[in-house]
Amino acid sequence: MNERWTIGEVAKLFHVSTDTLRYYEKIGLLSSKKNKENGYRYCYDEIIRIMDILFFRNLELPVKEIKRVLTQLDITDIKNLLLDSQDIVEHRIQELIRLKQQINQAAYQYNLCEESVGKFKFVSAPNFKYKLVSNQSEDLIAMIGKYKKEDWMNDRIQYTLFVPHEELIKNPNFCSIQIGISVEEQNVYVLNQAEQNELSSLSATEYLYTVIGTSYTEERNDMLDKALKFLKETGRNISGPLIGRYLASTHSNSLDYYEIWISVN
């Protein structure tokens, strides 16, 4: 066949840029013979070659691999290359599934803040285990370093704070918190056996539950103050420390939000 097409015609035909076609020429994927008189440069064989190039690009094969496909590999080699690419795609799919789960979990936590902040109810003991790590909030960095980052990201190990019983009654704030970790019963396997043995369960009693935001510096936390007043109004007394599990942050007002449980009798 003697027909030839200009680079602009071919770019329009395949919905690619002329720069893309020139790049393929530059790296040796395509060859062309430009006619100085009419600008025609691609023949039928090159059109078929472009179709193959774009086919493999749609499969997300790297350009260097496509060059091997077009110049070196036989049927078996190409099949094996595609199978390797399939494994890579499957790995990406699993990563995207994990990412979707993390996004769903984060959205759930922000929604929980939105719906539950400042609302009070009495609940039974939550189904997680915990341990106190330090009395100093400055040790947070060391604590993060000790536990795997991916476990924090997947919420298998959660940052947990404690306000002692006496401190809670005297100063309803988060200025003198103790810090620790908590793990759902089904996730304790992420800790080694020695640390599993250090975990405690919450007492089988009744708890006041709510969601509270804090900047850690306010002398009296308004929402915590309201929680204590709610307890008085319902004739309940604080019988243990406040335990809070981190939910979310809003940087516009510098608040961190926690689910909190206060044991009562």
PDB file of C-alpha atoms in Angstrom:
ATOM      1  CA  MET A   1       0.000   0.000   0.000  1.00  0.00           C
ATOM      2  CA  ASN A   2       1.215   3.461  -0.897  1.00  0.00           C
ATOM      3  CA  GLU A   3      -1.080   5.536   1.299  1.00  0.00           C
ATOM      4  CA  ARG A   4       0.565   7.805   3.827  1.00  0.00           C
ATOM      5  CA  TRP A   5      -0.857   9.922   6.610  1.00  0.00           C
ATOM      6  CA  THR A   6       0.378  13.049   8.336  1.00  0.00           C
ATOM      7  CA  ILE A   7       1.270  13.066  12.010  1.00  0.00           C
ATOM      8  CA  GLY A   8      -1.741  15.281  12.690  1.00  0.00           C
ATOM      9  CA  GLU A   9      -4.124  12.864  10.965  1.00  0.00           C
ATOM     10  CA  VAL A  10      -2.744   9.902  12.903  1.00  0.00           C
ATOM     11  CA  ALA A  11      -2.834  11.780  16.210  1.00  0.00           C
ATOM     12  CA  LYS A  12      -6.487  12.639  15.610  1.00  0.00           C
ATOM     13  CA  LEU A  13      -7.279   9.065  14.559  1.00  0.00           C
ATOM     14  CA  PHE A  14      -5.882   7.554  17.768  1.00  0.00           C
ATOM     15  CA  HIS A  15      -6.726  10.456  20.128  1.00  0.00           C
ATOM     16  CA  VAL A  16      -3.101  11.009  21.088  1.00  0.00           C
ATOM     17  CA  SER A  17      -0.923  14.093  20.880  1.00  0.00           C
ATOM     18  CA  THR A  18       1.582  14.701  18.125  1.00  0.00           C
ATOM     19  CA  ASP A  19       4.188  15.037  20.898  1.00  0.00           C
ATOM     20  CA  THR A  20       3.432  11.443  21.922  1.00  0.00           C
ATOM     21  CA  LEU A  21       4.025  10.190  18.385  1.00  0.00           C
ATOM     22  CA  ARG A  22       7.236  12.189  18.108  1.00  0.00           C
ATOM     23  CA  TYR A  23       8.386  10.706  21.428  1.00  0.00           C
ATOM     24  CA  TYR A  24       7.739   7.180  20.094  1.00  0.00           C
ATOM     25  CA  GLU A  25       9.844   8.075  17.059  1.00  0.00           C
ATOM     26  CA  LYS A  26      12.625   9.492  19.233  1.00  0.00           C
ATOM     27  CA  ILE A  27      12.997   6.324  21.321  1.00  0.00           C
ATOM     28  CA  GLY A  28      12.799   4.038  18.298  1.00  0.00           C
ATOM     29  CA  LEU A  29       9.306   2.625  18.667  1.00  0.00           C
ATOM     30  CA  LEU A  30       8.212   4.238  15.397  1.00  0.00           C
ATOM     31  CA  SER A  31       9.897   5.191  12.188  1.00  0.00           C
ATOM     32  CA  SER A  32       8.601   7.717   9.684  1.00  0.00           C
ATOM     33  CA  LYS A  33       9.494   9.186   6.347  1.00  0.00           C
ATOM     34  CA  LYS A  34       8.273  12.736   6.096  1.00  0.00           C
ATOM     35  CA  ASN A  35       7.554  13.995   2.593  1.00  0.00           C
ATOM     36  CA  LYS A  36       8.829  17.559   2.391  1.00  0.00           C
ATOM     37  CA  GLU A  37       6.236  18.433  -0.238  1.00  0.00           C
ATOM     38  CA  ASN A  38       3.028  17.203   1.411  1.00  0.00           C
ATOM     39  CA  GLY A  39       4.019  16.300   4.981  1.00  0.00           C
ATOM     40  CA  TYR A  40       2.920  12.668   4.742  1.00  0.00           C
ATOM     41  CA  ARG A  41       5.003  10.525   7.068  1.00  0.00           C
ATOM     42  CA  TYR A  42       3.262   7.326   8.280  1.00  0.00           C
ATOM     43  CA  CYS A  43       2.548   4.329   6.082  1.00  0.00           C
ATOM     44  CA  TYR A  44       0.116   1.474   6.671  1.00  0.00           C
ATOM     45  CA  ASP A  45       2.733  -0.641   8.534  1.00  0.00           C
ATOM     46  CA  GLU A  46       3.363   2.217  10.959  1.00  0.00           C
ATOM     47  CA  ILE A  47      -0.376   2.603  11.582  1.00  0.00           C
ATOM     48  CA  ILE A  48      -0.524  -1.074  12.591  1.00  0.00           C
ATOM     49  CA  ARG A  49       2.552  -0.587  14.785  1.00  0.00           C
ATOM     50  CA  ILE A  50       0.928   2.387  16.526  1.00  0.00           C
ATOM     51  CA  MET A  51      -2.119   0.226  17.210  1.00  0.00           C
ATOM     52  CA  ASP A  52       0.133  -2.341  18.899  1.00  0.00           C
ATOM     53  CA  ILE A  53       1.960   0.321  20.887  1.00  0.00           C
ATOM     54  CA  LEU A  54      -1.277   1.850  22.161  1.00  0.00           C
ATOM     55  CA  PHE A  55      -2.715  -1.590  22.910  1.00  0.00           C
ATOM     56  CA  PHE A  56       0.180  -2.422  25.221  1.00  0.00           C
ATOM     57  CA  ARG A  57       0.188   1.093  26.702  1.00  0.00           C
ATOM     58  CA  ASN A  58      -3.494   0.590  27.576  1.00  0.00           C
ATOM     59  CA  LEU A  59      -2.335  -2.491  29.467  1.00  0.00           C
ATOM     60  CA  GLU A  60       0.032  -0.088  31.283  1.00  0.00           C
ATOM     61  CA  LEU A  61       3.186  -1.794  30.119  1.00  0.00           C
ATOM     62  CA  PRO A  62       6.178   0.536  30.378  1.00  0.00           C
ATOM     63  CA  VAL A  63       7.454   1.933  27.099  1.00  0.00           C
ATOM     64  CA  LYS A  64      10.773   0.111  27.472  1.00  0.00           C
ATOM     65  CA  GLU A  65       8.889  -3.198  27.752  1.00  0.00           C
ATOM     66  CA  ILE A  66       6.797  -2.367  24.698  1.00  0.00           C
ATOM     67  CA  LYS A  67       9.990  -1.806  22.759  1.00  0.00           C
ATOM     68  CA  ARG A  68      11.130  -5.293  23.767  1.00  0.00           C
ATOM     69  CA  VAL A  69       7.739  -6.703  22.754  1.00  0.00           C
ATOM     70  CA  LEU A  70       8.040  -5.144  19.300  1.00  0.00           C
ATOM     71  CA  THR A  71      11.679  -5.996  18.711  1.00  0.00           C
ATOM     72  CA  GLN A  72      12.786  -9.021  20.772  1.00  0.00           C
ATOM     73  CA  LEU A  73      10.091 -11.138  22.408  1.00  0.00           C
ATOM     74  CA  ASP A  74       8.282 -14.173  21.042  1.00  0.00           C
ATOM     75  CA  ILE A  75       4.765 -15.334  21.902  1.00  0.00           C
ATOM     76  CA  THR A  76       5.823 -17.124  25.099  1.00  0.00           C
ATOM     77  CA  ASP A  77       7.931 -14.183  26.272  1.00  0.00           C
ATOM     78  CA  ILE A  78       5.033 -11.771  25.738  1.00  0.00           C
ATOM     79  CA  LYS A  79       2.639 -14.069  27.570  1.00  0.00           C
ATOM     80  CA  ASN A  80       4.987 -14.275  30.560  1.00  0.00           C
ATOM     81  CA  LEU A  81       5.454 -10.505  30.533  1.00  0.00           C
ATOM     82  CA  LEU A  82       1.687 -10.044  30.658  1.00  0.00           C
ATOM     83  CA  LEU A  83       1.355 -12.549  33.499  1.00  0.00           C
ATOM     84  CA  ASP A  84       3.967 -10.618  35.470  1.00  0.00           C
ATOM     85  CA  SER A  85       2.022  -7.443  34.773  1.00  0.00           C
ATOM     86  CA  GLN A  86      -1.135  -9.187  35.976  1.00  0.00           C
ATOM     87  CA  ASP A  87       0.559  -9.919  39.314  1.00  0.00           C
ATOM     88  CA  ILE A  88       1.500  -6.248  39.635  1.00  0.00           C
ATOM     89  CA  VAL A  89      -2.084  -5.196  38.919  1.00  0.00           C
ATOM     90  CA  GLU A  90      -3.430  -7.655  41.483  1.00  0.00           C
ATOM     91  CA  HIS A  91      -1.079  -6.174  44.082  1.00  0.00           C
ATOM     92  CA  ARG A  92      -2.337  -2.692  43.198  1.00  0.00           C
ATOM     93  CA  ILE A  93      -5.929  -3.890  43.524  1.00  0.00           C
ATOM     94  CA  GLN A  94      -5.221  -5.152  47.036  1.00  0.00           C
ATOM     95  CA  GLU A  95      -3.559  -1.838  47.907  1.00  0.00           C
ATOM     96  CA  LEU A  96      -6.601   0.050  46.617  1.00  0.00           C
ATOM     97  CA  ILE A  97      -8.908  -2.198  48.636  1.00  0.00           C
ATOM     98  CA  ARG A  98      -6.874  -1.403  51.765  1.00  0.00           C
ATOM     99  CA  LEU A  99      -6.955   2.292  50.873  1.00  0.00           C
ATOM    100  CA  LYS A 100     -10.734   2.150  50.450  1.00  0.00           C
ATOM    101  CA  GLN A 101     -11.068   0.494  53.859  1.00  0.00           C
ATOM    102  CA  GLN A 102      -8.901   3.186  55.451  1.00  0.00           C
ATOM    103  CA  ILE A 103     -10.942   5.950  53.794  1.00  0.00           C
ATOM    104  CA  ASN A 104     -14.188   4.334  54.945  1.00  0.00           C
ATOM    105  CA  GLN A 105     -12.838   4.019  58.487  1.00  0.00           C
ATOM    106  CA  ALA A 106     -11.685   7.649  58.560  1.00  0.00           C
ATOM    107  CA  ALA A 107     -15.019   8.852  57.162  1.00  0.00           C
ATOM    108  CA  TYR A 108     -16.821   6.768  59.799  1.00  0.00           C
ATOM    109  CA  GLN A 109     -14.754   8.373  62.560  1.00  0.00           C
ATOM    110  CA  TYR A 110     -15.438  11.906  61.337  1.00  0.00           C
ATOM    111  CA  ASN A 111     -19.120  11.057  61.014  1.00  0.00           C
ATOM    112  CA  LEU A 112     -19.099   9.696  64.565  1.00  0.00           C
ATOM    113  CA  CYS A 113     -17.643  13.012  65.736  1.00  0.00           C
ATOM    114  CA  GLU A 114     -20.303  14.927  63.851  1.00  0.00           C
ATOM    115  CA  GLU A 115     -23.162  12.862  65.260  1.00  0.00           C
ATOM    116  CA  SER A 116     -21.988  12.173  68.807  1.00  0.00           C
ATOM    117  CA  VAL A 117     -19.968  15.157  69.992  1.00  0.00           C
ATOM    118  CA  GLY A 118     -21.456  16.462  73.242  1.00  0.00           C
ATOM    119  CA  LYS A 119     -24.199  13.809  73.347  1.00  0.00           C
ATOM    120  CA  PHE A 120     -24.275  11.539  76.381  1.00  0.00           C
ATOM    121  CA  LYS A 121     -25.419   7.986  76.944  1.00  0.00           C
ATOM    122  CA  PHE A 122     -24.708   5.115  79.310  1.00  0.00           C
ATOM    123  CA  VAL A 123     -23.130   2.000  77.841  1.00  0.00           C
ATOM    124  CA  SER A 124     -21.528  -1.242  78.921  1.00  0.00           C
ATOM    125  CA  ALA A 125     -17.761  -1.769  78.840  1.00  0.00           C
ATOM    126  CA  PRO A 126     -16.303  -1.459  75.321  1.00  0.00           C
ATOM    127  CA  ASN A 127     -14.671  -4.482  73.732  1.00  0.00           C
ATOM    128  CA  PHE A 128     -11.046  -3.408  73.658  1.00  0.00           C
ATOM    129  CA  LYS A 129      -7.941  -3.932  75.768  1.00  0.00           C
ATOM    130  CA  TYR A 130      -5.544  -1.206  76.756  1.00  0.00           C
ATOM    131  CA  LYS A 131      -2.342  -0.409  78.568  1.00  0.00           C
ATOM    132  CA  LEU A 132      -0.809   2.762  79.948  1.00  0.00           C
ATOM    133  CA  VAL A 133       2.507   3.581  78.274  1.00  0.00           C
ATOM    134  CA  SER A 134       3.625   6.834  79.886  1.00  0.00           C
ATOM    135  CA  ASN A 135       2.612   9.635  82.168  1.00  0.00           C
ATOM    136  CA  GLN A 136       4.152  12.135  79.786  1.00  0.00           C
ATOM    137  CA  SER A 137       2.409  13.189  76.588  1.00  0.00           C
ATOM    138  CA  GLU A 138       5.837  14.135  75.178  1.00  0.00           C
ATOM    139  CA  ASP A 139       6.543  10.416  74.852  1.00  0.00           C
ATOM    140  CA  LEU A 140       4.053  10.161  71.979  1.00  0.00           C
ATOM    141  CA  ILE A 141       6.836  10.144  69.376  1.00  0.00           C
ATOM    142  CA  ALA A 142       8.610   7.296  71.143  1.00  0.00           C
ATOM    143  CA  MET A 143       5.344   5.397  71.352  1.00  0.00           C
ATOM    144  CA  ILE A 144       4.677   5.829  67.632  1.00  0.00           C
ATOM    145  CA  GLY A 145       8.201   4.676  66.909  1.00  0.00           C
ATOM    146  CA  LYS A 146       7.701   1.552  68.975  1.00  0.00           C
ATOM    147  CA  TYR A 147       4.547   0.403  67.267  1.00  0.00           C
ATOM    148  CA  LYS A 148       4.294  -0.201  63.580  1.00  0.00           C
ATOM    149  CA  LYS A 149       3.145   2.790  61.572  1.00  0.00           C
ATOM    150  CA  GLU A 150       0.863   0.676  59.391  1.00  0.00           C
ATOM    151  CA  ASP A 151      -0.965  -0.583  62.479  1.00  0.00           C
ATOM    152  CA  TRP A 152      -1.705   2.995  63.500  1.00  0.00           C
ATOM    153  CA  MET A 153      -2.837   3.741  59.952  1.00  0.00           C
ATOM    154  CA  ASN A 154      -5.154   0.748  59.930  1.00  0.00           C
ATOM    155  CA  ASP A 155      -6.490   1.575  63.404  1.00  0.00           C
ATOM    156  CA  ARG A 156      -5.451  -1.801  64.763  1.00  0.00           C
ATOM    157  CA  ILE A 157      -3.505  -0.017  67.489  1.00  0.00           C
ATOM    158  CA  GLN A 158      -5.194   3.177  68.651  1.00  0.00           C
ATOM    159  CA  TYR A 159      -3.775   6.128  70.514  1.00  0.00           C
ATOM    160  CA  THR A 160      -5.490   6.239  73.877  1.00  0.00           C
ATOM    161  CA  LEU A 161      -5.402   8.797  76.667  1.00  0.00           C
ATOM    162  CA  PHE A 162      -6.276   8.612  80.343  1.00  0.00           C
ATOM    163  CA  VAL A 163      -7.361  11.206  82.868  1.00  0.00           C
ATOM    164  CA  PRO A 164      -7.068   9.837  86.432  1.00  0.00           C
ATOM    165  CA  HIS A 165     -10.184   9.695  88.596  1.00  0.00           C
ATOM    166  CA  GLU A 166      -9.096  12.332  91.086  1.00  0.00           C
ATOM    167  CA  GLU A 167      -7.743  14.681  88.414  1.00  0.00           C
ATOM    168  CA  LEU A 168     -10.964  14.381  86.433  1.00  0.00           C
ATOM    169  CA  ILE A 169     -13.088  15.496  89.381  1.00  0.00           C
ATOM    170  CA  LYS A 170     -10.703  18.274  90.380  1.00  0.00           C
ATOM    171  CA  ASN A 171      -9.861  19.655  86.929  1.00  0.00           C
ATOM    172  CA  PRO A 172     -12.183  18.653  84.069  1.00  0.00           C
ATOM    173  CA  ASN A 173      -9.584  19.158  81.358  1.00  0.00           C
ATOM    174  CA  PHE A 174      -6.915  17.327  79.352  1.00  0.00           C
ATOM    175  CA  CYS A 175      -3.875  19.251  80.565  1.00  0.00           C
ATOM    176  CA  SER A 176      -2.366  16.376  82.567  1.00  0.00           C
ATOM    177  CA  ILE A 177      -3.195  13.336  80.501  1.00  0.00           C
ATOM    178  CA  GLN A 178      -1.526   9.969  80.596  1.00  0.00           C
ATOM    179  CA  ILE A 179      -1.066   8.154  77.291  1.00  0.00           C
ATOM    180  CA  GLY A 180      -1.299   4.583  76.153  1.00  0.00           C
ATOM    181  CA  ILE A 181      -2.582   2.257  73.480  1.00  0.00           C
ATOM    182  CA  SER A 182      -5.711   0.209  73.018  1.00  0.00           C
ATOM    183  CA  VAL A 183      -6.445  -2.728  70.751  1.00  0.00           C
ATOM    184  CA  GLU A 184      -9.710  -4.392  69.804  1.00  0.00           C
ATOM    185  CA  GLU A 185      -9.983  -7.961  71.089  1.00  0.00           C
ATOM    186  CA  GLN A 186      -9.694  -9.369  67.560  1.00  0.00           C
ATOM    187  CA  ASN A 187      -6.513  -7.362  66.876  1.00  0.00           C
ATOM    188  CA  VAL A 188      -4.385  -8.207  69.906  1.00  0.00           C
ATOM    189  CA  TYR A 189      -2.322 -10.491  67.663  1.00  0.00           C
ATOM    190  CA  VAL A 190      -0.485  -7.416  66.297  1.00  0.00           C
ATOM    191  CA  LEU A 191       1.315  -7.187  69.655  1.00  0.00           C
ATOM    192  CA  ASN A 192       3.926  -9.674  70.814  1.00  0.00           C
ATOM    193  CA  GLN A 193       3.001 -12.090  73.574  1.00  0.00           C
ATOM    194  CA  ALA A 194       4.739 -10.102  76.314  1.00  0.00           C
ATOM    195  CA  GLU A 195       2.758  -6.971  75.438  1.00  0.00           C
ATOM    196  CA  GLN A 196      -0.456  -8.932  75.127  1.00  0.00           C
ATOM    197  CA  ASN A 197       0.069 -10.015  78.718  1.00  0.00           C
ATOM    198  CA  GLU A 198       0.344  -6.347  79.765  1.00  0.00           C
ATOM    199  CA  LEU A 199      -3.092  -5.457  78.366  1.00  0.00           C
ATOM    200  CA  SER A 200      -6.054  -4.827  80.632  1.00  0.00           C
ATOM    201  CA  SER A 201      -9.776  -4.924  79.998  1.00  0.00           C
ATOM    202  CA  LEU A 202     -12.192  -2.298  81.216  1.00  0.00           C
ATOM    203  CA  SER A 203     -14.171  -3.225  84.300  1.00  0.00           C
ATOM    204  CA  ALA A 204     -17.585  -4.740  83.729  1.00  0.00           C
ATOM    205  CA  THR A 205     -19.476  -1.689  84.914  1.00  0.00           C
ATOM    206  CA  GLU A 206     -21.527   1.112  83.397  1.00  0.00           C
ATOM    207  CA  TYR A 207     -19.844   3.925  81.474  1.00  0.00           C
ATOM    208  CA  LEU A 208     -20.800   7.381  80.371  1.00  0.00           C
ATOM    209  CA  TYR A 209     -19.996   7.603  76.676  1.00  0.00           C
ATOM    210  CA  THR A 210     -19.608  10.657  74.459  1.00  0.00           C
ATOM    211  CA  VAL A 211     -17.298  12.312  71.949  1.00  0.00           C
ATOM    212  CA  ILE A 212     -15.253  15.306  73.097  1.00  0.00           C
ATOM    213  CA  GLY A 213     -12.889  17.704  71.368  1.00  0.00           C
ATOM    214  CA  THR A 214      -9.848  19.131  73.095  1.00  0.00           C
ATOM    215  CA  SER A 215      -6.856  21.364  72.443  1.00  0.00           C
ATOM    216  CA  TYR A 216      -5.205  19.829  75.569  1.00  0.00           C
ATOM    217  CA  THR A 217      -4.533  23.322  76.961  1.00  0.00           C
ATOM    218  CA  GLU A 218      -7.942  24.653  78.062  1.00  0.00           C
ATOM    219  CA  GLU A 219      -8.248  25.044  81.835  1.00  0.00           C
ATOM    220  CA  ARG A 220     -11.779  23.687  81.749  1.00  0.00           C
ATOM    221  CA  ASN A 221     -13.006  21.671  78.812  1.00  0.00           C
ATOM    222  CA  ASP A 222     -16.584  22.812  78.159  1.00  0.00           C
ATOM    223  CA  MET A 223     -17.786  19.475  76.824  1.00  0.00           C
ATOM    224  CA  LEU A 224     -16.150  17.543  79.643  1.00  0.00           C
ATOM    225  CA  ASP A 225     -17.696  19.991  82.107  1.00  0.00           C
ATOM    226  CA  LYS A 226     -21.119  19.297  80.599  1.00  0.00           C
ATOM    227  CA  ALA A 227     -20.491  15.549  80.857  1.00  0.00           C
ATOM    228  CA  LEU A 228     -19.789  15.838  84.591  1.00  0.00           C
ATOM    229  CA  LYS A 229     -22.890  17.986  85.105  1.00  0.00           C
ATOM    230  CA  PHE A 230     -24.926  15.387  83.199  1.00  0.00           C
ATOM    231  CA  LEU A 231     -23.676  12.737  85.619  1.00  0.00           C
ATOM    232  CA  LYS A 232     -24.788  14.791  88.607  1.00  0.00           C
ATOM    233  CA  GLU A 233     -28.187  15.379  87.059  1.00  0.00           C
ATOM    234  CA  THR A 234     -28.675  11.632  86.584  1.00  0.00           C
ATOM    235  CA  GLY A 235     -27.513  10.808  90.096  1.00  0.00           C
ATOM    236  CA  ARG A 236     -24.342   9.003  89.001  1.00  0.00           C
ATOM    237  CA  ASN A 237     -20.851   9.206  90.480  1.00  0.00           C
ATOM    238  CA  ILE A 238     -17.510   8.833  88.766  1.00  0.00           C
ATOM    239  CA  SER A 239     -15.908   5.541  89.812  1.00  0.00           C
ATOM    240  CA  GLY A 240     -12.795   5.445  87.645  1.00  0.00           C
ATOM    241  CA  PRO A 241     -10.608   7.289  85.134  1.00  0.00           C
ATOM    242  CA  LEU A 242     -11.598   8.757  81.818  1.00  0.00           C
ATOM    243  CA  ILE A 243     -10.411   6.662  78.885  1.00  0.00           C
ATOM    244  CA  GLY A 244     -10.394   8.265  75.444  1.00  0.00           C
ATOM    245  CA  ARG A 245      -9.614   6.827  72.015  1.00  0.00           C
ATOM    246  CA  TYR A 246      -8.518   9.182  69.257  1.00  0.00           C
ATOM    247  CA  LEU A 247     -11.011   9.689  66.430  1.00  0.00           C
ATOM    248  CA  ALA A 248     -10.174  12.724  64.304  1.00  0.00           C
ATOM    249  CA  SER A 249      -8.682  16.210  64.132  1.00  0.00           C
ATOM    250  CA  THR A 250      -9.842  19.557  62.813  1.00  0.00           C
ATOM    251  CA  HIS A 251      -6.903  21.854  62.243  1.00  0.00           C
ATOM    252  CA  SER A 252      -9.059  24.924  61.661  1.00  0.00           C
ATOM    253  CA  ASN A 253      -9.817  25.078  65.386  1.00  0.00           C
ATOM    254  CA  SER A 254      -6.876  22.965  66.622  1.00  0.00           C
ATOM    255  CA  LEU A 255      -9.040  20.287  68.212  1.00  0.00           C
ATOM    256  CA  ASP A 256      -8.514  16.554  68.519  1.00  0.00           C
ATOM    257  CA  TYR A 257     -11.641  14.477  69.041  1.00  0.00           C
ATOM    258  CA  TYR A 258     -11.932  11.378  71.213  1.00  0.00           C
ATOM    259  CA  GLU A 259     -14.504   8.804  72.088  1.00  0.00           C
ATOM    260  CA  ILE A 260     -14.499   8.790  75.869  1.00  0.00           C
ATOM    261  CA  TRP A 261     -15.690   6.377  78.513  1.00  0.00           C
ATOM    262  CA  ILE A 262     -16.032   7.331  82.175  1.00  0.00           C
ATOM    263  CA  SER A 263     -16.898   4.515  84.580  1.00  0.00           C
ATOM    264  CA  VAL A 264     -19.789   5.399  86.885  1.00  0.00           C
ATOM    265  CA  ASN A 265     -21.841   3.933  89.692  1.00  0.00           C
TER     266      ASN A 265
END
